[in-house]
Tab-separated table of C-alpha atoms in Angstrom:
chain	number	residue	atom	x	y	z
Z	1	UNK	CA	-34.912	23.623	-19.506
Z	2	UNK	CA	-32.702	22.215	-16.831
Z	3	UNK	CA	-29.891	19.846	-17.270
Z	4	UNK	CA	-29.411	16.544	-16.618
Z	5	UNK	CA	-26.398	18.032	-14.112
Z	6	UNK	CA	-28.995	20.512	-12.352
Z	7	UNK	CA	-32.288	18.231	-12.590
Z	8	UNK	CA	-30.988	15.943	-9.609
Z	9	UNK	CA	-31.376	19.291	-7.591
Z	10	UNK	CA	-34.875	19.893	-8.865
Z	11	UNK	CA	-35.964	16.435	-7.985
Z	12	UNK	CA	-39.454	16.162	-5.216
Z	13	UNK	CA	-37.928	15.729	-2.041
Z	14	UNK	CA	-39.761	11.950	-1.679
Z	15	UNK	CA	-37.626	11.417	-4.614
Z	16	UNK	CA	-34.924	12.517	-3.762
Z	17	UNK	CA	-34.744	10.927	-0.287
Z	18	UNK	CA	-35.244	7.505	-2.085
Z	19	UNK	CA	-32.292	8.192	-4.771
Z	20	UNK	CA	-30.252	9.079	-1.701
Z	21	UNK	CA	-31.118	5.984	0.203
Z	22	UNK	CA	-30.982	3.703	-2.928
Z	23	UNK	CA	-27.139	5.115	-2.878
Z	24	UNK	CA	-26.386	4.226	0.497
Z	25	UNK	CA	-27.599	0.257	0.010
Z	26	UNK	CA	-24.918	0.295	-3.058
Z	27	UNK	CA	-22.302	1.602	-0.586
Z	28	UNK	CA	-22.818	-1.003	2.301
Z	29	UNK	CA	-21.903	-3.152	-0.605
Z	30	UNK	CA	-18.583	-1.917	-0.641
Z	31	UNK	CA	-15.598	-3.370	1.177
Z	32	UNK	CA	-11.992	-3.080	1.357
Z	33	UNK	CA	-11.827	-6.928	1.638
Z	34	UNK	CA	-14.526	-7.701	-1.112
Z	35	UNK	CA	-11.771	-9.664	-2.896
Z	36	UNK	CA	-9.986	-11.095	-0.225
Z	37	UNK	CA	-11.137	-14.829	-1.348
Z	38	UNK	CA	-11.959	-14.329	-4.718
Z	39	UNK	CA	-8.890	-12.219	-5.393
Z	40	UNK	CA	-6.394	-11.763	-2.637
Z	41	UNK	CA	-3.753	-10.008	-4.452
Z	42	UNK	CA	-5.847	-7.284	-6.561
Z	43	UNK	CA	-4.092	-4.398	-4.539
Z	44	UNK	CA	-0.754	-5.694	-5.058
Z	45	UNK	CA	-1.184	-7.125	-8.955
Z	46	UNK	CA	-2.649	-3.387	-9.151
Z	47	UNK	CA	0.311	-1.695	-7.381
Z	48	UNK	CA	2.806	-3.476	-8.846
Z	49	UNK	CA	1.595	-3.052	-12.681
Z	50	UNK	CA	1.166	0.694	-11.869
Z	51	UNK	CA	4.988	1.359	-10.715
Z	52	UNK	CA	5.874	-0.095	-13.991
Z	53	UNK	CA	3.423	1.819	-15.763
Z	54	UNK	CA	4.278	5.406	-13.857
Z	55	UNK	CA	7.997	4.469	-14.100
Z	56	UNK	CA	8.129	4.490	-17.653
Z	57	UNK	CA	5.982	7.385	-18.231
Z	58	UNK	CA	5.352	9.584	-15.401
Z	59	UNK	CA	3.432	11.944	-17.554
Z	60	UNK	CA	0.469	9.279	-17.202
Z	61	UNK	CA	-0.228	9.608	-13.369
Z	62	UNK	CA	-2.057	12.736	-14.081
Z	63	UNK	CA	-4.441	11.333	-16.784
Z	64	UNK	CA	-4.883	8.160	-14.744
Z	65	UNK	CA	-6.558	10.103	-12.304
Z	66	UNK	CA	-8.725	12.348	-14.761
Z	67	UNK	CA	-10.094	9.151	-16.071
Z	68	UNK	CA	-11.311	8.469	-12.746
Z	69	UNK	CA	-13.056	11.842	-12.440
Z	70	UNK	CA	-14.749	11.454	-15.889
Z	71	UNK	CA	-15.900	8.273	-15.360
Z	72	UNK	CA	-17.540	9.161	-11.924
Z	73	UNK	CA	-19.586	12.218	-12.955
Z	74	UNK	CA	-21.349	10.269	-15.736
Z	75	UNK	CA	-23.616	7.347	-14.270
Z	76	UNK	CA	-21.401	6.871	-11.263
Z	77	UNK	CA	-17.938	4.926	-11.063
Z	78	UNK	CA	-19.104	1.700	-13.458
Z	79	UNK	CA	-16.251	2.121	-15.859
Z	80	UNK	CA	-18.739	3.706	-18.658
Z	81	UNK	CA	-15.845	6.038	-19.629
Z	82	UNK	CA	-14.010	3.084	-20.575
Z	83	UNK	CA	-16.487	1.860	-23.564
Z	84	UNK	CA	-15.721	2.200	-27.102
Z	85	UNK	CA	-18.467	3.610	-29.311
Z	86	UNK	CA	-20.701	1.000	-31.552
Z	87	UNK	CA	-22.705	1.342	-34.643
Z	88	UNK	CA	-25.574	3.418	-33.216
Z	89	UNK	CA	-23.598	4.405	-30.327
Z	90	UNK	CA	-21.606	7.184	-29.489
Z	91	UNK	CA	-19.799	6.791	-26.081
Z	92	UNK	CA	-18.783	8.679	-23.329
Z	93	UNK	CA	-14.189	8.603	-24.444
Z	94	UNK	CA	-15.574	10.294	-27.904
Z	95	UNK	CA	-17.573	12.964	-26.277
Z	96	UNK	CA	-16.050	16.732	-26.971
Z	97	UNK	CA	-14.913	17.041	-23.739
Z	98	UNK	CA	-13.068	13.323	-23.404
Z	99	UNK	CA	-11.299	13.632	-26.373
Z	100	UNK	CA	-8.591	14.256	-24.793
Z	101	UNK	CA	-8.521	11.460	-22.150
Z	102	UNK	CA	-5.469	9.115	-22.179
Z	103	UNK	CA	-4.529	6.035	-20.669
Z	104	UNK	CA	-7.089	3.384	-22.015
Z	105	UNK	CA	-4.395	0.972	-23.016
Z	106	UNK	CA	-2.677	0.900	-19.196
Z	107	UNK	CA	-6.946	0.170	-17.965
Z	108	UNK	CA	-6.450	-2.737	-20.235
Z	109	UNK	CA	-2.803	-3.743	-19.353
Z	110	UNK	CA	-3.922	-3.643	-15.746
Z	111	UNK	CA	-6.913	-5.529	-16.428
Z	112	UNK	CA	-5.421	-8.394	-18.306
Z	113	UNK	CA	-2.891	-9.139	-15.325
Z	114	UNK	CA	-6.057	-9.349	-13.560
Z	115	UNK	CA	-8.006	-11.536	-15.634
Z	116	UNK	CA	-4.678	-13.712	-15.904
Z	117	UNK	CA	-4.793	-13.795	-12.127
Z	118	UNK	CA	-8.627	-14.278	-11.005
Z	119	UNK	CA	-10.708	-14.027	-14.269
Z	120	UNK	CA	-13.742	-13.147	-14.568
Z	121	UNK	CA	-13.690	-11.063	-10.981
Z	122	UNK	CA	-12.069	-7.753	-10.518
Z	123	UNK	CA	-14.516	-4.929	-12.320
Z	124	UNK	CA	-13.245	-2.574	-14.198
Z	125	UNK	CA	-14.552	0.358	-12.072
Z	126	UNK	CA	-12.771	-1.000	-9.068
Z	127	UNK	CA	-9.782	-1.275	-11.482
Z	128	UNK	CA	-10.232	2.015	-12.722
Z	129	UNK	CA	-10.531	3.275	-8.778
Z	130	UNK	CA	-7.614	1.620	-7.891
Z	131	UNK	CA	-5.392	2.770	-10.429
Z	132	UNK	CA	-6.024	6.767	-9.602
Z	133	UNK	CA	-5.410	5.970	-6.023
Z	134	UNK	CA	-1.655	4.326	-6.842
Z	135	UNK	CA	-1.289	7.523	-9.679
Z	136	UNK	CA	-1.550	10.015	-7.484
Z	137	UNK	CA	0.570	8.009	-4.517
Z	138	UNK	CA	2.950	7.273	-7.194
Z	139	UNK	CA	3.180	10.769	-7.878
Z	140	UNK	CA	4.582	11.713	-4.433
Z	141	UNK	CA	0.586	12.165	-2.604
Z	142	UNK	CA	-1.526	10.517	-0.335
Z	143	UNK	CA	-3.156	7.467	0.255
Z	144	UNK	CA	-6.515	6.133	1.326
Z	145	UNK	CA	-8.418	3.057	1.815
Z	146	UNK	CA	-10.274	1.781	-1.574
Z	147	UNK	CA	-13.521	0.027	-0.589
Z	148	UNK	CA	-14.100	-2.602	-3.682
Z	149	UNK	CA	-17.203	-4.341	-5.076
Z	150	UNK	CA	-18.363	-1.912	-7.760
Z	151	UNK	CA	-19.467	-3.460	-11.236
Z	152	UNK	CA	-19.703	-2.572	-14.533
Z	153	UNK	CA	-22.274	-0.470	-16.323
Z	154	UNK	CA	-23.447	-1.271	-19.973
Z	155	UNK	CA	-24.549	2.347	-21.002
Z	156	UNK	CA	-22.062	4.701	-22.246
Z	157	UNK	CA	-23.193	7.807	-24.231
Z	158	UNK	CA	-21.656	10.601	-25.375
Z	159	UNK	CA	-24.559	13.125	-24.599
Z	160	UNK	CA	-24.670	12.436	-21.054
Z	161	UNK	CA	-20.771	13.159	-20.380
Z	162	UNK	CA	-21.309	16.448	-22.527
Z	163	UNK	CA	-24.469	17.033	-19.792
Z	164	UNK	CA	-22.486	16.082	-16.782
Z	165	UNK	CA	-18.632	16.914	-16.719
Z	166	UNK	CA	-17.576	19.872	-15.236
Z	167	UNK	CA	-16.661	22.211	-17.819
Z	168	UNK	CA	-13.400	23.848	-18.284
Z	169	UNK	CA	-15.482	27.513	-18.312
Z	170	UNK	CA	-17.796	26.785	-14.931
Z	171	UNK	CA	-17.967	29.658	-12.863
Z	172	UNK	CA	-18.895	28.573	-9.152
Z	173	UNK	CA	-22.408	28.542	-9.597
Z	174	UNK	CA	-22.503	25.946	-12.501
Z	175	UNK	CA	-19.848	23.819	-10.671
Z	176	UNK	CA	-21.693	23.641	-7.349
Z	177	UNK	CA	-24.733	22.671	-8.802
Z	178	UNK	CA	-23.224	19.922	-11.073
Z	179	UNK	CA	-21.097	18.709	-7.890
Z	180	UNK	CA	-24.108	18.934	-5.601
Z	181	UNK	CA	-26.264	16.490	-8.236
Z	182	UNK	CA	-23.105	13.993	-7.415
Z	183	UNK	CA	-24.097	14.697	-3.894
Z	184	UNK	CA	-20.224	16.466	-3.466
Z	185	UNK	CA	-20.212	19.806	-1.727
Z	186	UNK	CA	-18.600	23.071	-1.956
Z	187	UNK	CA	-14.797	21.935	-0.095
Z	188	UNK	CA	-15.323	18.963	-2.473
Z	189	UNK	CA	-14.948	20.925	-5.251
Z	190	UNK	CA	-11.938	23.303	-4.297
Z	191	UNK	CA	-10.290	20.173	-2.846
Z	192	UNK	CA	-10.771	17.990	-5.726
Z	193	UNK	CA	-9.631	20.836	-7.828
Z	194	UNK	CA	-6.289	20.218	-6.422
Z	195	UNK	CA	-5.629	17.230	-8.989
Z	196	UNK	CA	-4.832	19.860	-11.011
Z	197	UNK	CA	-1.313	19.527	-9.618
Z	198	UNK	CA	-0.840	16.511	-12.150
Z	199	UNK	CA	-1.119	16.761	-15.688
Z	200	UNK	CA	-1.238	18.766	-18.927
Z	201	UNK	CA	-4.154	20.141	-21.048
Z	202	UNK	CA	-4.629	20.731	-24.935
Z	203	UNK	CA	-5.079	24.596	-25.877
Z	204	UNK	CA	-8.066	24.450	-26.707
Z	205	UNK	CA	-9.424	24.231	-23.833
Z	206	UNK	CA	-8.314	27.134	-22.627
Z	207	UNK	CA	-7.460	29.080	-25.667
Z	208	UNK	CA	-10.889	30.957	-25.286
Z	209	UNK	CA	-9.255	33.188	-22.184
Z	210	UNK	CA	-6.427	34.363	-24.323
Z	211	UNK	CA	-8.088	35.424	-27.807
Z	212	UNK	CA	-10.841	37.825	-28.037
Z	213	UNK	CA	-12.795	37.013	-24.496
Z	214	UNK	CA	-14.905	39.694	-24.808
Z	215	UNK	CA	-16.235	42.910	-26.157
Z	216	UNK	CA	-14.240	44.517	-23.546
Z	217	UNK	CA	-11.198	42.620	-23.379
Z	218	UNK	CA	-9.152	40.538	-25.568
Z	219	UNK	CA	-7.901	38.373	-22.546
Z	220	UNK	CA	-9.395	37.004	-19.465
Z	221	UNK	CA	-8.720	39.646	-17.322
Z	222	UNK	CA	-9.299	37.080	-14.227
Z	223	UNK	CA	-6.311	35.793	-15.375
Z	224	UNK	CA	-2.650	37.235	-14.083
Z	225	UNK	CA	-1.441	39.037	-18.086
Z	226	UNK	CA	1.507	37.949	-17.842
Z	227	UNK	CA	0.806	34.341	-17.691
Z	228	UNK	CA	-1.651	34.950	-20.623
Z	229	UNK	CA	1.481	36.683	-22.545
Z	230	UNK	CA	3.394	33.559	-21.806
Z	231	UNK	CA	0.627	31.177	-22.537
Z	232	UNK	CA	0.076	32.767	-26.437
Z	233	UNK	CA	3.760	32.136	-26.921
Z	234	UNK	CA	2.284	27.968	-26.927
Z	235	UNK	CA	-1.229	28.278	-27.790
Z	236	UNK	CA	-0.753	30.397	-30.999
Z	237	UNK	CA	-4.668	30.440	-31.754
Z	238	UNK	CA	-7.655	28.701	-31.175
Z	239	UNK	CA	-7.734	25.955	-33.373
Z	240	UNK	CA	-4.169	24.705	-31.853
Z	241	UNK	CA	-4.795	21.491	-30.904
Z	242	UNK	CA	-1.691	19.881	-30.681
Z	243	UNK	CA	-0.415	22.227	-27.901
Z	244	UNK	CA	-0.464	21.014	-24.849
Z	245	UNK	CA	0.511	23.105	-21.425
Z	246	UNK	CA	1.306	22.177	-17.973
Z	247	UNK	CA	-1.371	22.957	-15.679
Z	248	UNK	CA	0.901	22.807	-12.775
Z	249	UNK	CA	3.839	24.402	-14.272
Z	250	UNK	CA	7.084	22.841	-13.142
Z	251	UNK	CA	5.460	20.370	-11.019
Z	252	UNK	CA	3.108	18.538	-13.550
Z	253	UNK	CA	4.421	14.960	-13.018
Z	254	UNK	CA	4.464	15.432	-9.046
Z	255	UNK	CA	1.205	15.651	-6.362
Z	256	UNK	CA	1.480	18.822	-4.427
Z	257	UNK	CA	-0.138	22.277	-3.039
Z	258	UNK	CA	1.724	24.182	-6.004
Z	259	UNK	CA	-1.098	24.246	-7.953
Z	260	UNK	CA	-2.995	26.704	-5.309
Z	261	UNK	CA	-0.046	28.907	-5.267
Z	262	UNK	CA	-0.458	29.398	-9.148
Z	263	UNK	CA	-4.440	30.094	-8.149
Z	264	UNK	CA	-3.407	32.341	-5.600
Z	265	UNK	CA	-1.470	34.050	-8.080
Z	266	UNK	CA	-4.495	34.357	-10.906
Z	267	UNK	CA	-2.535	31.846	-12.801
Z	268	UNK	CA	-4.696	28.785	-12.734
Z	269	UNK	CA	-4.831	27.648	-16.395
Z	270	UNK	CA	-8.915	26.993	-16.734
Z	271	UNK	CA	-11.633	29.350	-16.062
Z	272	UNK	CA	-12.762	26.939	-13.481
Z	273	UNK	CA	-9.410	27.406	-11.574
Z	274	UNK	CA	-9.595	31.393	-11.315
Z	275	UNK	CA	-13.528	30.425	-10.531
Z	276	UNK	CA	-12.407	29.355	-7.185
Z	277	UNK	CA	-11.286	32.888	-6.484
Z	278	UNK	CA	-14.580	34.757	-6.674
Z	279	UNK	CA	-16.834	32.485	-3.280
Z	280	UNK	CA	-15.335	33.673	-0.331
Z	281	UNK	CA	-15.089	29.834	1.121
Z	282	UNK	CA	-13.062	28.275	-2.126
Z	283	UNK	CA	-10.705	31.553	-1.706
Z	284	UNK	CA	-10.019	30.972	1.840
Z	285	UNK	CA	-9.201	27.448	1.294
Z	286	UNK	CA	-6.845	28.372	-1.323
Z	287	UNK	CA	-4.539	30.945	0.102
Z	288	UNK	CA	-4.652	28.823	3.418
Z	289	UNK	CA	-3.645	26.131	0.964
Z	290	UNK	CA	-0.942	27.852	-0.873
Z	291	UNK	CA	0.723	29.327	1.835
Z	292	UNK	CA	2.507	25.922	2.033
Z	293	UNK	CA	2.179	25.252	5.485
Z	294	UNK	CA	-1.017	23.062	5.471
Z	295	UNK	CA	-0.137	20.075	2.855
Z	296	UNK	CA	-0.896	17.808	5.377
Z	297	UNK	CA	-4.021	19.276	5.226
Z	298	UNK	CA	-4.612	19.282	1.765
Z	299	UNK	CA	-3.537	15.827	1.849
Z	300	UNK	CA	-5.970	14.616	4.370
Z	301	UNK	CA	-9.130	16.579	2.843
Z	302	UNK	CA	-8.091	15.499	-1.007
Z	303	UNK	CA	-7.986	12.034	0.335
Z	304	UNK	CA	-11.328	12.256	1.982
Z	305	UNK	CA	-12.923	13.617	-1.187
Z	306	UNK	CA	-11.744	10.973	-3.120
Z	307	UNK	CA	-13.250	8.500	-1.305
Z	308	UNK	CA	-16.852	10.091	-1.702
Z	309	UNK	CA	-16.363	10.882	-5.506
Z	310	UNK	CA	-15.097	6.982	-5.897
Z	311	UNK	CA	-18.895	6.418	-4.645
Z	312	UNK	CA	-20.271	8.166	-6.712
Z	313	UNK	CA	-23.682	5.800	-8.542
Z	314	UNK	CA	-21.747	2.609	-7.713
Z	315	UNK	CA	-23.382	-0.046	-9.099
Z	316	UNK	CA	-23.218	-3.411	-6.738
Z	317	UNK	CA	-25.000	-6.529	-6.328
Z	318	UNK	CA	-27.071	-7.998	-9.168
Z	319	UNK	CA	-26.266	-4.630	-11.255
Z	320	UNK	CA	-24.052	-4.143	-13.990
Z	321	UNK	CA	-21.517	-6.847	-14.905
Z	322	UNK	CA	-18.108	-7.899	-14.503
Z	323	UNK	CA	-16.703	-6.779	-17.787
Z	324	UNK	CA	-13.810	-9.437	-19.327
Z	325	UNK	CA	-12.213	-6.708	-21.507
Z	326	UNK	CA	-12.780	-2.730	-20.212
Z	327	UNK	CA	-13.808	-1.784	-23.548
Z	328	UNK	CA	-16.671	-3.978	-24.567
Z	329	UNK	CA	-19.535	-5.108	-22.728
Z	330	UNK	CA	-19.678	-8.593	-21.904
């Protein structure tokens, strides 16, 4: 039976065509100055609640931005990912894979300056988009323009984001074909794999390529062995959940092409990062990446990517709503 990720690519090509077109009305939607009368200063309330936010804890830029992500591949940018479960209900943050997520409480700090400011008008998907784009600047990377106007889905469920999220395990195939059904290509993926540079993860998710990986080997032998010998000295087993590892180490708190040198090197911490090793294309792009002379590069193409992924479903228009509090539907 195909998955919700794969069944977008299984779809009859009238279908598909009208999906595809339905998207592209939601994005002429967009605009960079969709608040400029409603809510001139949304950038800069944004920007300046963020340095305070990244100033006292760094360590948040990285998670910031992986909200982003989450939210995106399940039902598009609408700020589902932000939704707290109800009786009945189990939502996307308390799926397996978001347990982890942080930085809920700086959506909602954000968001009340914004409701102080212009209530009732900023969504919380364009606050959500906003806030990755000033994590990762305020991390030392690149900007790009944030076209605004998405609103608020109502649905949040924990199944889909289980269905949907690009797992820590994904070899290429699995990965493309999720990424394709978000209508994001191959360099999309090895780009976007770059914000890996910021952040940690909990052990186990990756605890699985250290311990018993197969019949034939105890580690992942796509993975260098002496980063797996230095890995077990933090992740002692399994079941350690309160470990938590850089997954650019040294340079976790800062944006930058580091993070392909450790691929280059077999020492990407996920299965998905030594994944982009084994397509000819993703291992091109990272060793050209990781030689250090192409940041700009890197820059320029993880900026570009953004922008599609922050596209992603966008709901505009007469859809959704403009959510008061992130959490809670209206």
């Amino acid at each position: 039976m195909a998955t919700k990720a794969s069944a977008v690519l299984l779809l009859p090509l009238a279908l598909l065509i009208l999906v595809i077109a339905g998207s592209s009305a939601a994005l002429a939607q967009l605009d960079v100055r969709y608040y400029s009368k409603t809510c001139p200063n949304v950038e800069a309330i944004v920007r300046e609640e963020m340095e305070n936010i990244i100033s006292a804890a760094p360590s948040l830029a990285g998670p910031l931005l992986r909200l982003h992500f989450h939210d995106c591949f399940v039902r598009g940018c609408d700020a589902s990912v932000l939704l707290n479960s109800t009786e009945g209900n189990l939502a996307e943050r308390d799926a397996k894979p978001n347990k982890s997520l942080r930085g809920f409480s700086s959506v909602d700090r954000v968001k009340a300056k914004l409701e102080a400011a212009c209530p009732n008008t900023v969504s919380c998907a364009d606050v959500l988009t906003l806030m990755a784009r000033d994590a990762v600047v305020l991390a030392k990377g690149p900007t790009w323009p944030v076209a605004l106007g998405r609103r608020d889905g109502r649905v949040s469920s924990a199944t889909e984001a289980a269905d949907n999220l690009p797992p820590a395990f994904g070899d290429i195939p699995l990965l493309t074909r999720i990424f394709a059904s978000k209508n994001l290509d191959l360099k999309d993926l090895v780009v976007l794999s770059g914000a890996h540079t910021l952040g940690t993860a909990h052990c186990p998710s990756y605890a699985d390529r250290l311990y018993n990986f197969s019949s034939a080997y105890n580690a992942d032998p796509s993975l260098d062995s002496q980063y797996a010998d230095r890995l077990r000295t933090r992740c002692k087993s399994r079941d350690d959940k309160a470990m938590l590892s850089e997954m650019d180490p040294g340079s976790y708190k800062t944006f930058d092409t580091s993070y392909y040198r450790h691929v280059a090197k077999r020492r990407g911490l996920f299965q998905s990062d030594s994944a982009l090793l084994t397509d000819a294309s993703t291992r091109e792009y990272v060793q050209r990446i990781a030689t250090g002379k192409f940041d700009d590069m890197f820059f320029k193409d993880f900026s570009e990517s953004m922008i599609k992924m922050g596209n992603v479903g966008v709901l505009t228009g007469a859809d959704g709503e403009i959510r008061k509090k992130c959490y809670i539907v209206n």
